[in-house]
Short mmCIF file of N, CA and C in Angstrom, two decimals:
data_model
loop_
_atom_site.label_atom_id
_atom_site.label_comp_id
_atom_site.label_asym_id
_atom_site.label_seq_id
_atom_site.Cartn_x
_atom_site.Cartn_y
_atom_site.Cartn_z
N MET L 16 87.00 135.32 -1.51
CA MET L 16 86.75 133.90 -1.35
C MET L 16 86.51 133.29 -2.73
N THR L 17 87.19 132.19 -3.02
CA THR L 17 87.09 131.53 -4.30
C THR L 17 85.96 130.51 -4.27
N ALA L 18 85.14 130.50 -5.32
CA ALA L 18 84.06 129.53 -5.41
C ALA L 18 84.63 128.15 -5.70
N THR L 19 83.97 127.14 -5.18
CA THR L 19 84.41 125.76 -5.37
C THR L 19 84.19 125.34 -6.82
N ARG L 20 85.22 124.71 -7.38
CA ARG L 20 85.14 124.19 -8.74
C ARG L 20 84.90 122.68 -8.67
N HIS L 21 83.96 122.22 -9.47
CA HIS L 21 83.65 120.80 -9.56
C HIS L 21 83.81 120.38 -11.01
N LEU L 22 83.81 119.08 -11.22
CA LEU L 22 83.80 118.56 -12.58
C LEU L 22 82.36 118.51 -13.05
N TYR L 23 82.07 119.17 -14.16
CA TYR L 23 80.74 119.16 -14.76
C TYR L 23 80.77 118.37 -16.05
N VAL L 24 79.72 117.61 -16.26
CA VAL L 24 79.55 116.82 -17.48
C VAL L 24 78.33 117.37 -18.21
N PHE L 25 78.53 117.77 -19.46
CA PHE L 25 77.45 118.27 -20.32
C PHE L 25 77.22 117.23 -21.41
N ALA L 26 76.01 116.73 -21.52
CA ALA L 26 75.65 115.75 -22.55
C ALA L 26 74.42 116.28 -23.30
N TYR L 27 74.44 116.17 -24.61
CA TYR L 27 73.34 116.74 -25.38
C TYR L 27 72.91 115.82 -26.51
N ASP L 28 71.68 116.05 -26.97
CA ASP L 28 71.12 115.38 -28.12
C ASP L 28 70.41 116.46 -28.93
N VAL L 29 70.98 116.80 -30.06
CA VAL L 29 70.47 117.90 -30.89
C VAL L 29 70.26 117.37 -32.30
N GLU L 30 69.05 117.55 -32.84
CA GLU L 30 68.70 117.02 -34.16
C GLU L 30 69.40 117.73 -35.31
N ARG L 31 69.41 119.05 -35.29
CA ARG L 31 69.90 119.83 -36.44
C ARG L 31 71.42 119.89 -36.45
N ASP L 32 72.01 119.59 -37.61
CA ASP L 32 73.47 119.57 -37.75
C ASP L 32 74.10 120.92 -37.39
N ALA L 33 73.53 122.01 -37.90
CA ALA L 33 74.12 123.33 -37.67
C ALA L 33 74.10 123.69 -36.19
N ALA L 34 72.99 123.45 -35.52
CA ALA L 34 72.89 123.76 -34.09
C ALA L 34 73.82 122.86 -33.29
N ARG L 35 73.92 121.60 -33.67
CA ARG L 35 74.81 120.67 -32.99
C ARG L 35 76.27 121.12 -33.12
N ALA L 36 76.65 121.59 -34.30
CA ALA L 36 78.02 122.08 -34.53
C ALA L 36 78.29 123.34 -33.70
N ARG L 37 77.33 124.26 -33.64
CA ARG L 37 77.51 125.48 -32.83
C ARG L 37 77.63 125.15 -31.35
N LEU L 38 76.83 124.18 -30.90
CA LEU L 38 76.89 123.76 -29.51
C LEU L 38 78.24 123.15 -29.19
N ALA L 39 78.74 122.31 -30.08
CA ALA L 39 80.06 121.69 -29.87
C ALA L 39 81.14 122.76 -29.81
N ARG L 40 81.10 123.76 -30.68
CA ARG L 40 82.11 124.83 -30.65
C ARG L 40 82.04 125.60 -29.34
N LEU L 41 80.83 125.87 -28.86
CA LEU L 41 80.66 126.57 -27.59
C LEU L 41 81.32 125.78 -26.46
N PHE L 42 81.08 124.50 -26.40
CA PHE L 42 81.62 123.67 -25.34
C PHE L 42 83.13 123.45 -25.50
N GLU L 43 83.61 123.34 -26.73
CA GLU L 43 85.05 123.11 -26.96
C GLU L 43 85.90 124.27 -26.45
N ARG L 44 85.34 125.47 -26.36
CA ARG L 44 86.09 126.62 -25.84
C ARG L 44 86.33 126.50 -24.34
N ARG L 45 85.54 125.70 -23.65
CA ARG L 45 85.58 125.67 -22.18
C ARG L 45 85.85 124.29 -21.58
N MET L 46 85.60 123.24 -22.38
CA MET L 46 85.68 121.89 -21.83
C MET L 46 86.41 120.95 -22.79
N ILE L 47 86.56 119.71 -22.35
CA ILE L 47 87.18 118.68 -23.15
C ILE L 47 86.10 117.74 -23.66
N ARG L 48 86.14 117.45 -24.95
CA ARG L 48 85.18 116.51 -25.52
C ARG L 48 85.63 115.09 -25.19
N VAL L 49 84.75 114.31 -24.57
CA VAL L 49 85.08 112.93 -24.22
C VAL L 49 84.30 111.92 -25.05
N GLN L 50 83.22 112.35 -25.66
CA GLN L 50 82.47 111.58 -26.65
C GLN L 50 81.85 112.58 -27.60
N LYS L 51 81.22 112.10 -28.67
CA LYS L 51 80.71 113.03 -29.68
C LYS L 51 79.78 114.09 -29.10
N SER L 52 78.96 113.74 -28.13
CA SER L 52 78.03 114.71 -27.57
C SER L 52 78.16 114.84 -26.05
N VAL L 53 79.37 114.57 -25.54
CA VAL L 53 79.62 114.66 -24.10
C VAL L 53 80.92 115.43 -23.86
N PHE L 54 80.83 116.44 -23.00
CA PHE L 54 81.98 117.27 -22.65
C PHE L 54 82.14 117.30 -21.15
N GLU L 55 83.39 117.42 -20.68
CA GLU L 55 83.69 117.54 -19.26
C GLU L 55 84.56 118.77 -19.03
N GLY L 56 84.34 119.44 -17.91
CA GLY L 56 85.18 120.57 -17.56
C GLY L 56 85.02 120.95 -16.11
N ARG L 57 86.09 121.48 -15.53
CA ARG L 57 86.06 121.96 -14.14
C ARG L 57 85.63 123.41 -14.15
N MET L 58 84.63 123.72 -13.34
CA MET L 58 84.13 125.09 -13.26
C MET L 58 83.29 125.26 -12.00
N THR L 59 82.95 126.50 -11.72
CA THR L 59 82.07 126.78 -10.58
C THR L 59 80.63 126.56 -11.02
N ALA L 60 79.74 126.51 -10.05
CA ALA L 60 78.32 126.35 -10.35
C ALA L 60 77.81 127.52 -11.19
N ALA L 61 78.27 128.72 -10.89
CA ALA L 61 77.85 129.89 -11.66
C ALA L 61 78.31 129.80 -13.11
N GLU L 62 79.54 129.34 -13.32
CA GLU L 62 80.06 129.18 -14.68
C GLU L 62 79.26 128.12 -15.43
N ALA L 63 78.92 127.03 -14.76
CA ALA L 63 78.14 125.97 -15.41
C ALA L 63 76.75 126.46 -15.78
N ARG L 64 76.12 127.22 -14.90
CA ARG L 64 74.79 127.78 -15.21
C ARG L 64 74.86 128.74 -16.39
N ARG L 65 75.88 129.58 -16.40
CA ARG L 65 76.04 130.54 -17.49
C ARG L 65 76.23 129.81 -18.82
N LEU L 66 77.08 128.79 -18.83
CA LEU L 66 77.32 128.01 -20.04
C LEU L 66 76.05 127.28 -20.49
N SER L 67 75.30 126.74 -19.55
CA SER L 67 74.07 126.04 -19.93
C SER L 67 73.02 127.00 -20.48
N ARG L 68 72.99 128.23 -19.97
CA ARG L 68 72.06 129.23 -20.52
C ARG L 68 72.45 129.59 -21.95
N GLN L 69 73.74 129.73 -22.21
CA GLN L 69 74.20 130.00 -23.58
C GLN L 69 73.82 128.85 -24.50
N ALA L 70 74.01 127.64 -24.03
CA ALA L 70 73.68 126.46 -24.83
C ALA L 70 72.18 126.37 -25.09
N ALA L 71 71.38 126.71 -24.10
CA ALA L 71 69.92 126.61 -24.24
C ALA L 71 69.39 127.48 -25.37
N LEU L 72 70.09 128.56 -25.69
CA LEU L 72 69.67 129.43 -26.79
C LEU L 72 69.75 128.72 -28.14
N LEU L 73 70.53 127.65 -28.22
CA LEU L 73 70.69 126.90 -29.46
C LEU L 73 69.73 125.72 -29.57
N LEU L 74 69.00 125.43 -28.50
CA LEU L 74 68.16 124.24 -28.47
C LEU L 74 66.72 124.51 -28.87
N ARG L 75 66.12 123.49 -29.45
CA ARG L 75 64.68 123.51 -29.73
C ARG L 75 64.00 122.58 -28.74
N GLU L 76 62.68 122.56 -28.78
CA GLU L 76 61.90 121.74 -27.86
C GLU L 76 62.24 120.25 -27.95
N THR L 77 62.61 119.79 -29.13
CA THR L 77 62.91 118.37 -29.33
C THR L 77 64.35 118.01 -28.94
N ASP L 78 65.19 119.00 -28.64
CA ASP L 78 66.58 118.77 -28.25
C ASP L 78 66.67 118.61 -26.74
N SER L 79 67.82 118.11 -26.28
CA SER L 79 68.01 118.00 -24.83
C SER L 79 69.45 118.29 -24.45
N LEU L 80 69.59 118.80 -23.24
CA LEU L 80 70.90 119.06 -22.64
C LEU L 80 70.83 118.60 -21.20
N ARG L 81 71.77 117.77 -20.79
CA ARG L 81 71.86 117.31 -19.41
C ARG L 81 73.18 117.81 -18.85
N VAL L 82 73.16 118.33 -17.62
CA VAL L 82 74.37 118.82 -16.96
C VAL L 82 74.47 118.12 -15.61
N TYR L 83 75.60 117.44 -15.40
CA TYR L 83 75.84 116.72 -14.16
C TYR L 83 77.04 117.32 -13.44
N CYS L 84 76.93 117.46 -12.14
CA CYS L 84 78.01 117.96 -11.31
C CYS L 84 78.59 116.81 -10.50
N LEU L 85 79.89 116.60 -10.64
CA LEU L 85 80.57 115.57 -9.86
C LEU L 85 81.37 116.24 -8.76
N THR L 86 81.01 115.95 -7.53
CA THR L 86 81.77 116.47 -6.40
C THR L 86 83.05 115.65 -6.25
N ALA L 87 83.91 116.02 -5.33
CA ALA L 87 85.15 115.28 -5.11
C ALA L 87 84.87 113.83 -4.76
N GLU L 88 83.85 113.60 -3.95
CA GLU L 88 83.50 112.23 -3.57
C GLU L 88 83.01 111.44 -4.79
N GLY L 89 82.16 112.04 -5.60
CA GLY L 89 81.67 111.37 -6.80
C GLY L 89 82.77 111.12 -7.80
N LEU L 90 83.67 112.07 -7.95
CA LEU L 90 84.78 111.91 -8.88
C LEU L 90 85.72 110.80 -8.42
N ALA L 91 85.94 110.70 -7.11
CA ALA L 91 86.81 109.65 -6.58
C ALA L 91 86.25 108.26 -6.88
N ALA L 92 84.94 108.14 -6.98
CA ALA L 92 84.31 106.86 -7.27
C ALA L 92 84.13 106.62 -8.76
N SER L 93 84.51 107.58 -9.60
CA SER L 93 84.33 107.48 -11.05
C SER L 93 85.54 106.81 -11.69
N PHE L 94 85.33 106.30 -12.90
CA PHE L 94 86.43 105.67 -13.64
C PHE L 94 86.15 105.79 -15.12
N ALA L 95 87.17 105.58 -15.93
CA ALA L 95 87.05 105.66 -17.39
C ALA L 95 87.85 104.54 -18.02
N SER L 96 87.38 104.05 -19.13
CA SER L 96 88.10 103.05 -19.92
C SER L 96 88.18 103.58 -21.34
N GLY L 97 89.38 103.80 -21.82
CA GLY L 97 89.55 104.32 -23.16
C GLY L 97 89.23 105.80 -23.24
N GLY L 98 89.60 106.42 -24.33
CA GLY L 98 89.32 107.84 -24.53
C GLY L 98 90.10 108.73 -23.57
N ALA L 99 89.59 109.91 -23.38
CA ALA L 99 90.25 110.88 -22.51
C ALA L 99 90.16 110.44 -21.05
N PRO L 100 91.21 110.67 -20.27
CA PRO L 100 91.15 110.34 -18.84
C PRO L 100 90.22 111.31 -18.12
N LEU L 101 89.78 110.92 -16.93
CA LEU L 101 88.94 111.83 -16.13
C LEU L 101 89.74 113.09 -15.81
N ALA L 102 89.06 114.21 -15.80
CA ALA L 102 89.72 115.49 -15.54
C ALA L 102 90.26 115.55 -14.13
N GLU L 103 91.52 115.86 -14.00
CA GLU L 103 92.16 116.00 -12.69
C GLU L 103 92.06 117.43 -12.21
N LYS L 104 92.02 117.60 -10.91
CA LYS L 104 92.03 118.94 -10.33
C LYS L 104 93.40 119.53 -10.53
N SER L 105 93.45 120.78 -10.98
CA SER L 105 94.74 121.42 -11.20
C SER L 105 94.63 122.91 -10.91
N GLY L 106 95.76 123.55 -10.81
CA GLY L 106 95.80 124.97 -10.53
C GLY L 106 95.80 125.82 -11.78
N PHE L 107 95.58 125.18 -12.94
CA PHE L 107 95.58 125.94 -14.18
C PHE L 107 94.52 125.39 -15.10
N LEU L 108 94.19 126.14 -16.13
CA LEU L 108 93.22 125.74 -17.13
C LEU L 108 93.92 125.70 -18.47
N LEU L 109 93.88 124.58 -19.13
CA LEU L 109 94.48 124.41 -20.42
C LEU L 109 93.45 124.68 -21.49
N LEU L 110 93.69 125.68 -22.33
CA LEU L 110 92.74 126.02 -23.39
C LEU L 110 93.27 125.68 -24.74
#
């Protein structure tokens, strides 16, 4: 049985340049950057938790990471103006 994949949005605020760069590289391997500190990607809940745990290792108490899950209903009500289009459901992953 295949786990359901949803669109996840990761948004962060990290003070230190080096940690911010490492966090961006971590997310760029798995998601699409839609703003300087916002990434989107389709994944399972387990994959999102695993990625957020990896990211948390780079954070300090003054930093923050927010992870949002958009279900099909939420994604259908979402829209974008400019920049990258909203991630479409597909049968493949472009890396």
